[in-house]
Coordinates of C-alpha atoms in Angstrom, one line a residue:
M298 CA 40.3 -100.4 -71.9
D299 CA 39.7 -103.5 -69.7
H300 CA 40.8 -102.3 -66.4
W301 CA 37.6 -99.4 -67.4
L302 CA 35.3 -102.5 -67.6
K303 CA 36.1 -104.1 -63.9
T304 CA 32.8 -104.2 -61.6
G305 CA 33.3 -103.9 -58.6
S306 CA 33.9 -100.9 -55.8
V307 CA 37.2 -98.6 -56.4
K308 CA 39.0 -98.8 -52.8
N309 CA 41.7 -96.7 -54.1
L310 CA 42.0 -93.5 -56.5
K311 CA 45.0 -94.2 -56.5
E312 CA 45.0 -97.6 -58.2
L313 CA 43.9 -95.0 -61.7
P314 CA 46.7 -93.5 -62.8
Q315 CA 44.5 -91.4 -65.2
V316 CA 43.0 -89.6 -62.7
S317 CA 45.8 -89.6 -60.1
N318 CA 46.2 -85.7 -60.5
T319 CA 42.5 -84.4 -60.7
K320 CA 41.5 -81.8 -58.3
F321 CA 37.9 -81.0 -56.9
L322 CA 36.4 -77.6 -56.9
V323 CA 35.1 -77.0 -53.4
P324 CA 33.8 -73.8 -53.1
G325 CA 35.6 -70.8 -51.6
K326 CA 34.4 -67.6 -49.1
I327 CA 33.1 -64.3 -50.5
R328 CA 34.6 -62.0 -49.2
K329 CA 33.1 -58.4 -47.9
Y330 CA 33.8 -54.9 -49.6
S331 CA 34.8 -52.5 -46.5
E332 CA 34.9 -49.3 -46.2
E333 CA 38.7 -49.0 -44.8
Y334 CA 39.7 -50.0 -48.3
L335 CA 39.1 -46.9 -49.7
C336 CA 42.1 -46.1 -47.9
H337 CA 43.6 -48.5 -50.2
G338 CA 42.5 -46.9 -53.5
F339 CA 39.9 -49.4 -54.4
S340 CA 35.7 -49.6 -54.2
F341 CA 33.6 -52.1 -54.9
I342 CA 31.5 -53.5 -58.1
T343 CA 29.1 -55.9 -57.8
I344 CA 28.8 -59.1 -60.7
D345 CA 26.8 -62.2 -60.4
N346 CA 26.1 -61.2 -56.4
I347 CA 29.6 -61.1 -55.6
A348 CA 31.0 -57.6 -54.6
K349 CA 34.2 -57.8 -56.9
P350 CA 37.2 -54.5 -55.4
E351 CA 37.5 -52.1 -58.2
C352 CA 40.7 -49.4 -58.5
V353 CA 39.4 -46.1 -58.1
I354 CA 42.5 -45.1 -59.9
C355 CA 43.1 -47.1 -63.5
G356 CA 39.2 -49.1 -62.7
E357 CA 40.7 -52.6 -62.6
I358 CA 38.3 -54.9 -61.4
L359 CA 40.3 -57.7 -58.8
A360 CA 38.9 -60.9 -58.6
N361 CA 36.7 -61.5 -55.4
S362 CA 39.6 -63.3 -53.7
S363 CA 42.1 -60.1 -53.4
M364 CA 39.5 -58.1 -51.1
K365 CA 42.5 -57.7 -48.8
P366 CA 44.3 -55.3 -47.7
S367 CA 47.7 -56.9 -48.1
Q368 CA 46.6 -57.9 -52.0
L369 CA 45.2 -54.1 -52.3
T370 CA 48.1 -52.3 -51.0
R371 CA 50.1 -54.9 -53.5
H372 CA 48.0 -53.1 -56.3
L373 CA 48.2 -49.7 -55.3
I374 CA 52.6 -50.0 -54.8
T375 CA 52.6 -52.1 -58.0
K376 CA 51.0 -49.8 -60.6
H377 CA 50.2 -46.5 -58.1
S378 CA 53.5 -46.1 -56.0
D379 CA 53.3 -42.2 -57.0
L380 CA 50.0 -42.2 -55.1
K381 CA 50.6 -44.2 -52.1
D382 CA 51.0 -42.3 -49.7
K383 CA 47.6 -40.1 -50.6
D384 CA 44.9 -40.6 -47.2
V385 CA 42.1 -41.4 -48.6
T386 CA 39.9 -38.3 -48.6
F387 CA 42.2 -38.1 -51.9
F388 CA 39.9 -41.9 -52.9
K389 CA 37.4 -40.2 -52.5
R390 CA 37.0 -37.1 -54.2
L391 CA 38.6 -39.4 -58.0
I392 CA 35.5 -41.2 -57.5
E393 CA 33.1 -38.2 -57.0
N394 CA 35.0 -36.7 -59.7
K395 CA 33.9 -40.1 -62.0
N396 CA 30.4 -39.8 -61.1
K397 CA 30.1 -37.0 -61.9
Y398 CA 31.8 -37.6 -65.7
A399 CA 29.0 -40.7 -65.4
V400 CA 26.1 -38.4 -65.1
H401 CA 27.1 -36.3 -67.6
C402 CA 27.9 -38.7 -70.4
M403 CA 24.0 -40.3 -69.3
F404 CA 22.1 -36.9 -68.9
G405 CA 23.9 -34.4 -69.2
E406 CA 25.5 -31.3 -68.0
K407 CA 21.9 -30.0 -66.5
Y408 CA 22.0 -33.4 -64.1
V409 CA 25.5 -32.9 -63.5
H410 CA 25.5 -29.1 -61.1
K411 CA 22.4 -31.1 -59.4
I412 CA 25.0 -33.8 -58.5
N413 CA 27.4 -30.8 -57.8
G414 CA 24.9 -29.9 -54.6
I415 CA 24.9 -33.0 -52.9
P416 CA 27.2 -34.2 -50.5
L417 CA 28.3 -37.7 -51.2
S418 CA 29.9 -38.3 -48.4
N419 CA 29.0 -38.4 -44.7
D420 CA 31.2 -36.1 -43.3
T421 CA 31.5 -33.2 -46.3
V422 CA 29.5 -30.7 -44.9
S423 CA 31.0 -31.1 -41.6
R424 CA 34.5 -30.6 -42.2
R425 CA 32.6 -27.8 -44.9
I426 CA 31.7 -25.7 -41.5
K427 CA 34.7 -26.6 -39.5
D428 CA 37.3 -25.0 -41.7
I429 CA 34.5 -22.4 -41.8
S430 CA 35.0 -22.0 -38.2
Y431 CA 38.5 -22.2 -38.4
D432 CA 38.5 -19.5 -41.1
I433 CA 37.0 -17.6 -39.1
E434 CA 39.1 -17.5 -35.9
E435 CA 42.3 -17.9 -37.1
T436 CA 40.8 -14.1 -39.2
I437 CA 39.5 -12.8 -35.6
L438 CA 42.7 -13.8 -33.7
K439 CA 44.5 -12.1 -36.8
D440 CA 43.4 -8.8 -36.2
I441 CA 43.7 -8.6 -32.9
N442 CA 47.2 -9.5 -32.6
N443 CA 47.6 -6.4 -35.0
S444 CA 44.7 -4.7 -32.7
E445 CA 47.5 -2.9 -29.8
L446 CA 44.1 -3.7 -27.4
F447 CA 40.8 -5.1 -27.0
S448 CA 38.3 -6.1 -24.9
I449 CA 36.2 -8.8 -24.2
Q450 CA 32.8 -9.8 -22.4
V451 CA 32.2 -12.7 -21.3
D452 CA 28.8 -15.1 -20.6
E453 CA 29.0 -18.2 -18.8
S454 CA 25.0 -20.0 -19.3
T455 CA 23.7 -23.4 -18.8
G456 CA 20.6 -24.4 -22.0
V457 CA 17.8 -27.3 -22.0
A458 CA 19.6 -30.0 -22.2
Q459 CA 21.5 -28.8 -19.3
L460 CA 24.6 -28.3 -20.6
A461 CA 26.9 -25.0 -19.5
V462 CA 28.0 -22.7 -22.6
L463 CA 31.1 -20.1 -22.2
L464 CA 30.8 -17.4 -24.2
V465 CA 33.3 -14.7 -24.8
I466 CA 32.7 -12.1 -27.5
A467 CA 35.9 -9.5 -27.9
R468 CA 35.9 -6.3 -29.5
Y469 CA 39.0 -4.2 -31.0
I470 CA 40.5 -2.1 -33.9
K471 CA 40.0 -2.6 -37.3
K472 CA 41.1 0.0 -39.8
N473 CA 40.3 2.3 -36.7
E474 CA 36.7 1.0 -36.3
S475 CA 35.1 -1.1 -32.7
V476 CA 34.6 -4.6 -34.4
E477 CA 33.3 -7.2 -32.5
G478 CA 32.9 -10.9 -33.5
L479 CA 32.4 -14.8 -31.7
L480 CA 35.9 -15.4 -29.7
L481 CA 35.2 -18.5 -28.1
C482 CA 32.2 -20.8 -27.2
H483 CA 33.1 -24.1 -24.8
P484 CA 31.3 -26.6 -22.8
L485 CA 31.5 -26.4 -19.5
T486 CA 32.0 -29.5 -18.5
G487 CA 32.8 -29.4 -14.4
R488 CA 32.4 -26.6 -12.2
T489 CA 31.7 -23.3 -13.5
T490 CA 33.7 -21.4 -10.9
G491 CA 35.3 -18.7 -11.2
A492 CA 38.5 -21.1 -11.5
D493 CA 37.2 -23.0 -14.4
I494 CA 36.0 -20.5 -16.6
F495 CA 39.9 -18.7 -15.4
H496 CA 41.5 -21.7 -17.0
A497 CA 39.1 -22.2 -19.9
I498 CA 39.5 -18.7 -21.6
D499 CA 43.9 -18.7 -20.6
S500 CA 44.3 -22.2 -21.8
Y501 CA 42.5 -20.4 -24.9
F502 CA 44.6 -17.3 -24.3
A503 CA 48.3 -19.4 -24.2
E504 CA 47.5 -21.9 -27.3
K505 CA 46.0 -19.0 -29.9
K506 CA 49.1 -16.8 -28.8
I507 CA 47.3 -13.6 -27.3
K508 CA 48.4 -11.9 -24.5
W509 CA 46.6 -10.9 -21.8
S510 CA 48.6 -7.7 -21.4
Q511 CA 46.0 -6.2 -25.1
C512 CA 43.0 -7.3 -23.1
C513 CA 41.7 -3.5 -21.4
G514 CA 38.5 -4.8 -20.5
L515 CA 36.4 -7.3 -18.9
S516 CA 32.4 -7.3 -19.1
T517 CA 30.8 -10.3 -17.0
D518 CA 27.5 -9.9 -15.0
G519 CA 26.7 -9.9 -11.4
G520 CA 27.7 -13.7 -10.7
K521 CA 29.6 -14.3 -7.9
S522 CA 31.2 -16.5 -10.5
M523 CA 32.1 -13.3 -12.1
A524 CA 32.3 -10.8 -10.2
G525 CA 33.6 -12.6 -7.4
C526 CA 36.2 -10.0 -5.5
Y527 CA 38.7 -13.0 -4.3
S528 CA 37.7 -16.3 -6.5
G529 CA 35.5 -14.9 -9.5
L530 CA 37.1 -14.5 -12.7
K531 CA 36.8 -11.3 -12.2
S532 CA 39.7 -10.8 -9.7
R533 CA 42.2 -13.4 -11.5
V534 CA 41.6 -11.7 -14.9
K535 CA 43.4 -8.9 -12.5
A536 CA 46.6 -11.0 -11.1
V537 CA 47.1 -11.6 -15.0
S538 CA 46.6 -7.7 -17.1
P539 CA 46.1 -5.4 -13.4
L540 CA 45.2 -2.6 -15.6
I541 CA 42.6 -4.3 -16.4
K542 CA 39.3 -2.3 -16.7
W543 CA 36.0 -4.3 -14.9
T544 CA 32.4 -3.3 -15.8
H545 CA 28.9 -4.5 -15.3
C546 CA 27.1 -5.7 -18.1
C547 CA 24.0 -3.1 -19.0
I548 CA 22.3 -5.3 -19.9
H549 CA 22.3 -8.4 -17.5
R550 CA 21.8 -4.8 -14.9
Q551 CA 18.8 -3.4 -16.6
A552 CA 17.5 -6.3 -16.5
L553 CA 18.0 -7.1 -12.6
A554 CA 16.5 -3.7 -11.8
S555 CA 13.2 -4.4 -14.5
K556 CA 12.6 -7.7 -11.8
P557 CA 10.9 -6.0 -8.6
L558 CA 7.8 -5.6 -9.5
P559 CA 4.9 -4.2 -6.7
A560 CA 2.9 -7.2 -5.4
D561 CA -0.1 -7.1 -7.1
L562 CA 1.7 -6.4 -10.4
K563 CA 3.8 -8.9 -10.1
D564 CA 0.8 -12.1 -9.3
V565 CA -0.6 -10.8 -12.8
L566 CA 3.1 -11.0 -14.4
D567 CA 2.6 -15.2 -12.8
D568 CA -0.3 -15.3 -13.6
S569 CA -0.2 -14.9 -17.3
C570 CA 2.5 -17.0 -17.1
K571 CA 0.2 -20.0 -16.0
V572 CA -2.3 -18.8 -18.1
V573 CA 0.6 -19.4 -21.3
N574 CA 1.3 -22.5 -19.3
F575 CA -2.1 -24.0 -19.7
F576 CA -2.2 -23.6 -23.8
K577 CA 1.9 -24.5 -24.3
S578 CA 1.6 -27.5 -22.0
R579 CA -1.6 -29.0 -23.7
H580 CA -1.0 -29.8 -27.4
T581 CA -4.9 -30.0 -27.9
N582 CA -5.5 -27.0 -25.9
S583 CA -3.0 -25.5 -28.3
R584 CA -4.6 -26.7 -32.0
I585 CA -8.2 -26.0 -30.6
F586 CA -7.0 -22.5 -30.3
S587 CA -5.6 -21.9 -33.3
F588 CA -8.0 -23.2 -35.3
L589 CA -9.9 -20.7 -32.8
C590 CA -7.9 -18.1 -33.3
E591 CA -8.5 -18.2 -37.5
D592 CA -11.7 -18.5 -37.4
M593 CA -12.2 -15.0 -36.1
G594 CA -9.5 -14.1 -38.1
S595 CA -7.2 -12.4 -35.5
L596 CA -3.9 -11.4 -36.6
H597 CA -2.0 -13.8 -34.5
K598 CA -2.4 -17.7 -33.9
T599 CA -0.8 -18.4 -30.3
L600 CA 0.4 -18.2 -27.5
L601 CA 4.7 -17.7 -27.2
L602 CA 5.9 -18.9 -24.2
H603 CA 8.3 -16.6 -21.6
T604 CA 11.9 -18.1 -20.5
E605 CA 14.2 -16.4 -18.2
V606 CA 16.5 -17.8 -19.7
R607 CA 15.3 -15.3 -23.8
W608 CA 15.7 -12.0 -21.7
L609 CA 13.4 -10.5 -24.7
S610 CA 10.5 -13.2 -23.6
R611 CA 8.8 -11.6 -21.3
G612 CA 7.3 -7.9 -23.2
K613 CA 6.6 -10.5 -26.2
V614 CA 4.7 -12.8 -23.7
L615 CA 2.2 -10.1 -22.6
T616 CA 2.0 -8.7 -25.7
R617 CA 0.9 -11.3 -27.2
L618 CA -1.4 -12.5 -24.3
F619 CA -3.6 -9.1 -24.4
E620 CA -3.6 -8.3 -28.5
L621 CA -5.1 -11.9 -28.1
R622 CA -7.4 -11.4 -24.7
H623 CA -10.6 -11.9 -26.7
E624 CA -10.0 -15.3 -28.1
V625 CA -8.6 -16.1 -25.1
Q626 CA -11.7 -14.9 -23.3
M627 CA -14.2 -16.9 -25.7
F628 CA -11.9 -20.3 -24.9
F629 CA -12.5 -20.4 -21.2
E630 CA -15.9 -20.2 -22.1
D631 CA -16.3 -23.8 -23.4
L632 CA -13.0 -25.0 -21.5
P633 CA -13.1 -23.8 -18.1
F634 CA -9.8 -22.4 -16.6
R635 CA -9.1 -21.1 -13.3
L636 CA -8.1 -18.1 -13.8
S637 CA -10.5 -17.7 -16.3
S638 CA -12.1 -15.0 -14.3
K639 CA -9.4 -12.8 -14.8
F640 CA -10.1 -12.2 -19.2
N641 CA -13.8 -10.5 -17.4
D642 CA -11.8 -8.8 -14.7
H643 CA -11.0 -4.7 -16.6
E644 CA -8.4 -3.8 -12.8
W645 CA -6.7 -7.3 -14.3
L646 CA -6.6 -6.7 -17.2
Q647 CA -5.6 -2.8 -16.6
K648 CA -2.3 -4.2 -15.1
L649 CA -1.7 -6.8 -18.3
A650 CA -2.0 -3.8 -20.6
Y651 CA 0.4 -1.9 -18.6
L652 CA 3.4 -4.3 -18.1
S653 CA 2.5 -5.3 -21.8
N654 CA 3.6 -1.7 -22.4
V655 CA 6.9 -1.6 -20.2
F656 CA 8.4 -4.7 -20.9
L657 CA 8.0 -4.1 -24.2
K658 CA 10.0 -0.6 -23.7
F659 CA 12.2 -2.4 -22.2
N660 CA 12.8 -4.7 -25.3
N661 CA 13.1 -1.5 -27.5
L662 CA 16.1 -0.3 -25.2
N663 CA 18.3 -3.4 -25.1
L664 CA 18.1 -4.0 -28.9
T665 CA 19.5 -0.6 -29.0
L666 CA 21.6 -0.9 -26.6
R667 CA 23.6 -4.1 -28.5
N668 CA 24.3 -2.2 -31.8
S669 CA 28.0 -3.9 -31.6
A670 CA 28.9 0.6 -32.9
V671 CA 27.3 1.6 -29.6
T672 CA 30.1 2.9 -27.3
I673 CA 30.0 3.0 -23.8
F674 CA 28.8 6.7 -23.1
Q675 CA 26.0 6.6 -25.8
V676 CA 24.5 3.6 -23.7
N677 CA 24.9 5.1 -20.6
D678 CA 23.2 8.5 -22.5
K679 CA 20.0 6.1 -23.3
I680 CA 20.2 4.2 -20.4
E681 CA 19.8 7.9 -18.1
S682 CA 17.4 9.7 -21.1
F683 CA 14.9 5.8 -20.3
V684 CA 15.5 6.7 -16.4
K685 CA 14.5 10.5 -16.8
K686 CA 11.6 9.9 -18.9
F687 CA 7.9 11.1 -17.5
W688 CA 6.1 8.8 -17.8
K689 CA 5.7 9.0 -14.1
T690 CA 4.3 12.2 -14.3
C691 CA 1.8 11.7 -17.0
I692 CA 0.9 8.8 -15.0
E693 CA -0.5 10.9 -12.1
N694 CA -2.0 13.1 -14.5
N695 CA -3.8 10.9 -15.5
Q696 CA -1.7 11.1 -19.0
P697 CA -2.1 7.7 -19.5
E698 CA -1.3 8.1 -23.6
I699 CA 2.4 6.9 -22.8
F700 CA 1.6 3.7 -22.4
E701 CA -0.7 2.7 -25.9
A702 CA -2.0 -0.1 -25.6
L703 CA -3.7 1.2 -21.6
H704 CA -4.7 3.8 -23.7
D705 CA -6.5 1.7 -25.8
F706 CA -7.9 -0.3 -23.5
L707 CA -9.3 2.5 -21.1
C708 CA -11.0 3.8 -24.1
E709 CA -12.4 0.5 -25.4
T710 CA -13.3 0.2 -22.3
D711 CA -14.2 4.0 -21.2
M712 CA -12.8 4.1 -18.2
N713 CA -10.5 5.6 -15.9
L714 CA -8.3 4.1 -14.7
S715 CA -8.5 3.2 -11.0
Q716 CA -6.1 5.3 -8.4
G717 CA -4.8 1.3 -7.2
I718 CA -3.6 1.0 -10.2
K719 CA -2.9 4.4 -10.8
H720 CA -0.6 4.2 -7.4
Q721 CA 0.8 1.1 -8.3
I722 CA 2.3 2.0 -12.1
V723 CA 4.3 5.4 -9.9
Q724 CA 6.3 3.0 -8.0
H725 CA 7.6 1.0 -10.3

């Protein structure tokens, strides 16, 4: 005991034999959990604010120092060697089942169904969408290969995001009935020439083992990239399938035929779009107009926006504007607009009523043409009967009842159709 009572400083700890083997504990590094560790079969549990790896198979909790791939893999191979080749989705399902059992024990079966409706993974929904899309695609491809012949309709358009999208719709025979389905939706990141469109379709056909010799029909619009005789999609498809029959889409043709208008009617259409844009481009005007329509008990509370891409919008926009003409006129009393005087002009309103009626009839025709069960012969009959309507004769004989909105407006204002407007309608 004498050496313990010696005074003075201790210069060397090695001189003290009793404490020569003493270890000084230094706090180690606290490891953090990474999502990559789930590939090795480990999630984590927090104990005393320290994350510790927990095996999702046996539930064993390891020390924080084992939070590294080599240690986790060693545990998986040593104790669960039969599961070492499983992918990460297997371990995700184990975690989901474990959570369900915990909910069942603590809250009962009722809450288990609610938990089942919540995707626990951030890619569950996207994975299911991909699985559904893949299944639908495989079903369509199988039906096309089983059908002796099929035809395709091709369209390319650019959306509001400036992304060109190629759509290919296939029509084929299934159980002695004509069936159609979306075959391809492909983004065109580069140019949209006939060569680019054909390359996208041809690559897809080659990948899915679809034979061009089975394709008997091609329907497109009249654009140069589609219907070009030398470099368009039409000529390139005919080069690989000479017997294919090309048709100009009837809806595209009808849309082109309905665009030319007499000058005065074209001005009414343009002014109507400007009025609608006056409301739609200013949120304050749109809100005030909505409150005004609500106070007046109107059938509608807002105007509709016209876009060339949506071929039904023109008739709907004009019809809605004519139906809300009184509300628009009252709105312009407090907030003048350079076109506000148009709603006090009865001749201008007569033209608007006519346009709303005629484009509404165009919309109804187009909707009947889009029925999947309609054949080309029925389409031709519908268009011919539409063209042969006796509207012209009715207008010339002062019988505007064929146009409901125009007739109601004339009765409301106790007016007759002016000769100038009559001439424009007959010309149109």
